[in-house]
Short mmCIF file of C-alpha atoms in Angstrom, two decimals:
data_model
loop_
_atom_site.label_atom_id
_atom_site.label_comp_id
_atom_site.label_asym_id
_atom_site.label_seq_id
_atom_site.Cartn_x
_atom_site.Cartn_y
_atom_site.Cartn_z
CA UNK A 1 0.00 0.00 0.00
CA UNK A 2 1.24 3.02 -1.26
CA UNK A 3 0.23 6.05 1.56
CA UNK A 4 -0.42 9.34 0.31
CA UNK A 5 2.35 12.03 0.46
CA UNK A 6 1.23 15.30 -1.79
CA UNK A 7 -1.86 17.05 -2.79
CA UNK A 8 -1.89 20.06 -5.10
CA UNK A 9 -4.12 22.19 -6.69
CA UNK A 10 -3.73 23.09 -10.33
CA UNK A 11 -6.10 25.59 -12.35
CA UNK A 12 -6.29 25.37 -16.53
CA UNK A 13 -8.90 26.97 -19.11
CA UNK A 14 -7.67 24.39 -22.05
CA UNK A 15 -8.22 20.38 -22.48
CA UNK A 16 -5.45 18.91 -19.43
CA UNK A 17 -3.97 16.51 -22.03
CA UNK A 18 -0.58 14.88 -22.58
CA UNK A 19 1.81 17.69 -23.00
CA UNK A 20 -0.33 20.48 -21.34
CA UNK A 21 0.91 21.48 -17.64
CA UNK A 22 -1.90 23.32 -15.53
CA UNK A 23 -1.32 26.35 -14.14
CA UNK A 24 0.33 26.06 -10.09
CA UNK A 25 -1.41 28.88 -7.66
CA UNK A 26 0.43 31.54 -6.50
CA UNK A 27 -2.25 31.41 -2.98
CA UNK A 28 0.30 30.19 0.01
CA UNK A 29 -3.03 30.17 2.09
CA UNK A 30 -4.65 27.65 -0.55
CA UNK A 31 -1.46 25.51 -1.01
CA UNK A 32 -1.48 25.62 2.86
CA UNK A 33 -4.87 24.26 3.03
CA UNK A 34 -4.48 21.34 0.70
CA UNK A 35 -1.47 20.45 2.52
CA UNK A 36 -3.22 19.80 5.68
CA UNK A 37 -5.67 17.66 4.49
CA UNK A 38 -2.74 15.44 2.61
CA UNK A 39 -1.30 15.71 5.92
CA UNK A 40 -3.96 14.38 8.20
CA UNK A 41 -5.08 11.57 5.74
CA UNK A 42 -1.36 10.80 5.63
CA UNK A 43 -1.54 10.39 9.52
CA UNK A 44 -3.89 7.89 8.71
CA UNK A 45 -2.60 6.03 6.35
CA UNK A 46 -5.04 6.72 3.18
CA UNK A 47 -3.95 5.44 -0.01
CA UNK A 48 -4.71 5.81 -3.46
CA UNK A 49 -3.53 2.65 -5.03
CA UNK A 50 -0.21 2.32 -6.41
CA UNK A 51 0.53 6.69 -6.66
CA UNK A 52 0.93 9.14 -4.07
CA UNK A 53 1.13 12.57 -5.25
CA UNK A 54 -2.61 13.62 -6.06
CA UNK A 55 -2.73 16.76 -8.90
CA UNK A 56 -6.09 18.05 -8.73
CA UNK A 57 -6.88 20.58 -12.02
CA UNK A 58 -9.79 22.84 -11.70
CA UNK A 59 -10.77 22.99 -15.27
CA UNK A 60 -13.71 25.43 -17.10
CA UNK A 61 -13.52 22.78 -19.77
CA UNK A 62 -15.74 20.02 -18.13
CA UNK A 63 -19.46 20.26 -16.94
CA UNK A 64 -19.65 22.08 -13.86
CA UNK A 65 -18.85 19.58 -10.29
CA UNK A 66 -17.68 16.63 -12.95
CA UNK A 67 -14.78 14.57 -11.41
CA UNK A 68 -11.86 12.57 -13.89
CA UNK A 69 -8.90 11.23 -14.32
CA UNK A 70 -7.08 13.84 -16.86
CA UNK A 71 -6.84 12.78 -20.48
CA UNK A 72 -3.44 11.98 -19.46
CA UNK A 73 -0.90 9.06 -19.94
CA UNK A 74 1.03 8.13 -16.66
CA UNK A 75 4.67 10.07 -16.67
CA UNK A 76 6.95 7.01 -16.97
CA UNK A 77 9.40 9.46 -15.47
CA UNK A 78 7.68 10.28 -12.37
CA UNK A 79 5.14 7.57 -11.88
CA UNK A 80 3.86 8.58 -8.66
CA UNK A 81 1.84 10.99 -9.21
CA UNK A 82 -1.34 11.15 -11.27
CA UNK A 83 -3.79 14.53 -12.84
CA UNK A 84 -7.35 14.14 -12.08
CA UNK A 85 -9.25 17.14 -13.30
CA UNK A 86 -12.82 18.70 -11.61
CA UNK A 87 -15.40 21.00 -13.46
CA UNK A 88 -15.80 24.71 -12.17
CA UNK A 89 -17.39 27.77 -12.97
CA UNK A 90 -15.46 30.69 -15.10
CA UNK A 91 -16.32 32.92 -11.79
CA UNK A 92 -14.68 29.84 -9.44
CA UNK A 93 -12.04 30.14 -11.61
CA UNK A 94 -11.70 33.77 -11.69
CA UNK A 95 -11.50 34.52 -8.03
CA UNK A 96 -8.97 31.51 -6.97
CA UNK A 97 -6.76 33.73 -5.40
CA UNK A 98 -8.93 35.05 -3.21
CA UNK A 99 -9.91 34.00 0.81
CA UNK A 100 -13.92 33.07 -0.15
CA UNK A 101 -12.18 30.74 -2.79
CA UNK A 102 -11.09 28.13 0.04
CA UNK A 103 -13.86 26.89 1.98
CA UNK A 104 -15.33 25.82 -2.29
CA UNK A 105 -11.76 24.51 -2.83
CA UNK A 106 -11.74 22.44 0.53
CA UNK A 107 -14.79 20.82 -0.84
CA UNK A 108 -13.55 19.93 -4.31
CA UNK A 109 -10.86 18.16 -2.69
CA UNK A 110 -13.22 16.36 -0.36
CA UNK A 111 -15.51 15.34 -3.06
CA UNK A 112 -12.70 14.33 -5.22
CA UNK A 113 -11.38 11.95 -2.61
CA UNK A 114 -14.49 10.98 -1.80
CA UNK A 115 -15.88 10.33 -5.51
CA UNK A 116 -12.39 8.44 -6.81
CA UNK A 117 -10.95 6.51 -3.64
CA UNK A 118 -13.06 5.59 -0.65
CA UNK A 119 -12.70 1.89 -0.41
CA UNK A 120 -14.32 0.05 2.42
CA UNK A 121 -11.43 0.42 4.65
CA UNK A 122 -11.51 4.39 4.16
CA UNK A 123 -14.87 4.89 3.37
CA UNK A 124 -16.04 8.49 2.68
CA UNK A 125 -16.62 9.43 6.43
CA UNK A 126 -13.13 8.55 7.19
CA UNK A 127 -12.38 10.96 3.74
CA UNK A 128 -14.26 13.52 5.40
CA UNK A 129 -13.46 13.50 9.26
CA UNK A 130 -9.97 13.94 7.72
CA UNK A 131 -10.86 17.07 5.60
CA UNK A 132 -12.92 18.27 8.35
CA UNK A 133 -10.54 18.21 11.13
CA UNK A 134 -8.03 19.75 8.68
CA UNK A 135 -10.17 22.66 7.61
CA UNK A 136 -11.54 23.51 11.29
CA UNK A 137 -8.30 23.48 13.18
CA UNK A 138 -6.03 25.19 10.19
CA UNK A 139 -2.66 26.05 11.58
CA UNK A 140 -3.25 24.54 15.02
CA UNK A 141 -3.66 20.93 13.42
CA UNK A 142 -1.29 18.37 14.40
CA UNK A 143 -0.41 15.28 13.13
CA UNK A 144 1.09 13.16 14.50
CA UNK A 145 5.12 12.59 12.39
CA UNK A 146 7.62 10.49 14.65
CA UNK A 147 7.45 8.86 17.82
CA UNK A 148 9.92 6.83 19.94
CA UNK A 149 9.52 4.98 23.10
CA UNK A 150 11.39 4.75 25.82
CA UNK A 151 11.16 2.38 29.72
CA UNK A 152 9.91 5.91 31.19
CA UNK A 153 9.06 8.58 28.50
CA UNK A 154 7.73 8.41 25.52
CA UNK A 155 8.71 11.49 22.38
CA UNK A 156 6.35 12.55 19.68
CA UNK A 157 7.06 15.02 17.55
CA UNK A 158 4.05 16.71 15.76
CA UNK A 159 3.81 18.61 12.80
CA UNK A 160 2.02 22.09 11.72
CA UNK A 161 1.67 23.53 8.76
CA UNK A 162 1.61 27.43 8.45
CA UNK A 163 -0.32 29.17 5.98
CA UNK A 164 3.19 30.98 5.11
CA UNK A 165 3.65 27.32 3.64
CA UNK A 166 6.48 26.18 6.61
CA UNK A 167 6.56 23.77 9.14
CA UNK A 168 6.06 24.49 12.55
CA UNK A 169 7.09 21.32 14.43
CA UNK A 170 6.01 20.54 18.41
CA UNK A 171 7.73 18.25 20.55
CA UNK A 172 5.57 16.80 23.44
CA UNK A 173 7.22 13.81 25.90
CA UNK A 174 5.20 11.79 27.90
CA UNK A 175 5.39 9.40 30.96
CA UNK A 176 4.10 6.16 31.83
CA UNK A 177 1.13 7.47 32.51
CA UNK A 178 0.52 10.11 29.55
CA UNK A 179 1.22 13.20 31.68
CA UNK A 180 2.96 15.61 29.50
CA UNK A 181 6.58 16.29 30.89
CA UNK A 182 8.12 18.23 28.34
CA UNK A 183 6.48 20.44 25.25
CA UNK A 184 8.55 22.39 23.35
CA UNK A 185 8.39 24.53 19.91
CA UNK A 186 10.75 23.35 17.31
CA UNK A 187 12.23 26.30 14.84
CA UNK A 188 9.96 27.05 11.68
CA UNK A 189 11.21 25.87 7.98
CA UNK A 190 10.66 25.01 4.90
CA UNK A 191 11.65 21.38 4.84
CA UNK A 192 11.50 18.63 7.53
CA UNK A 193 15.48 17.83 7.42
CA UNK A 194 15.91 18.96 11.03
CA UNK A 195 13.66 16.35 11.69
CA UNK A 196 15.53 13.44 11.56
CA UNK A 197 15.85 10.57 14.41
CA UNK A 198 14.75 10.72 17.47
CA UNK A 199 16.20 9.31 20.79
CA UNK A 200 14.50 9.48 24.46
CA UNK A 201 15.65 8.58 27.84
CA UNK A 202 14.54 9.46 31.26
CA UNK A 203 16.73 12.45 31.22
CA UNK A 204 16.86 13.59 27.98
CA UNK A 205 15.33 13.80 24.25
CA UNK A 206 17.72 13.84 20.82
CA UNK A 207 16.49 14.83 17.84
CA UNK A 208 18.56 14.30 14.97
CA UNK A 209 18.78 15.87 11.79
CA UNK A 210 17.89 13.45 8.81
CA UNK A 211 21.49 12.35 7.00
CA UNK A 212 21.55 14.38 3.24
CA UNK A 213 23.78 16.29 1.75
CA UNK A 214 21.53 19.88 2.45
CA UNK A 215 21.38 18.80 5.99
CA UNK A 216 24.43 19.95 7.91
CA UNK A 217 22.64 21.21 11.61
CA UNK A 218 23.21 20.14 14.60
CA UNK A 219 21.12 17.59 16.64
CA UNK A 220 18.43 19.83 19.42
CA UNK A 221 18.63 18.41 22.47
CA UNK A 222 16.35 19.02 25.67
CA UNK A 223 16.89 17.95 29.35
CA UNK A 224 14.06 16.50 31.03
#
């Protein structure tokens, strides 16, 4: 099972055939939104078959609230990933980058999960608690990223998502018996390559930043 890892939202007045690329958004706050949803479903463990990048085109070129696949053959190149394309309105279209666009876009997304993958194990109320939770809570969602277990504590690190489009991870440690300990604010950024392995003991919590060649920082450490 292949769990999801992107959503994005396209836009494109012309057919969304082989060779045509939609037009990306400029709107962090929209961007921001669809990542919290692929976020929280990720959390879950939703999957869409054998891809995991989910391009969603809003298109004036279909009947208005149709949902399909784009006239598209798979990218042999970057098979991952796969165009699905949703009719809208020329005024939808026209006012995208705007604030009243999101709550419509939020439920294109929803009824495009809903319509194309909800299988028995994540039926459409599963779909939509996700989406739901995601839209309500915004920047204060968490989901839940890495966790590590110790005799006496127990580390997870959460994740937000800003609508500047960064991270804003939270560390929270536990003991045996789920009081919170130790809950701190990790630095905001761009990627998650600060967020590497974690280590916990009943003095301390390691995290480590993940091994690459743009990662050079140095582990954070806190005393408990």
């Amino acid at each position: 099972m292949t769990v999801i890892s992107d959503i994005r939202i396209y836009r494109c007045t012309v057919e969304n055939v082989t060779g045509v690329t939609p037009e990306g958004f400029a709107s962090k706050e929209l961007n921001a939104v669809a990542t919290r949803i692929c976020m929280k479903l990720r959390e879950n463990r939703f999957s869409m078959g054998d891809f995991d990048h989910l391009y969603i085109n809003l298109s004036t070129r279909l009947p208005l609230g149709e949902v399909r696949p784009a006239n598209k053959e798979p990218d042999r190149y970057h098979p991952w990933y796969r165009y699905y394309d949703v009719g809208i309105s020329r005024s939808l279209y026209d006012s995208l980058e705007t604030p009243d666009s999101i709550p419509i876009v939020s439920g294109l997304i929803e009824m495009v999960l809903k319509t194309q993958f909800s299988t028995p194990e994540f039926d459409g109320d599963k779909i939509s608690a996700c989406v739901s939770e995601a839209v309500t809570q915004g920047s204060d969602m968490l989901m839940k990223f890495k966790e590590k277990t110790s005799s006496q504590r127990r580390a997870v690190l959460y994740l937000r998502y800003l609508d500047n489009c960064k991270y804003f991870p939270l560390l929270r440690v536990y003991d045996n018996d789920d009081n919170i300990v130790l809950e701190k604010d990790l630095p905001e950024s761009l990627t998650l390559d600060s967020c590497g392995q974690i280590t916990v003991s009943s003095k301390k919590v390691t995290i480590k930043p993940r091994k690459n060649s743009w990662s050079e920082g140095e582990p954070i450490v806190f005393e408990l």
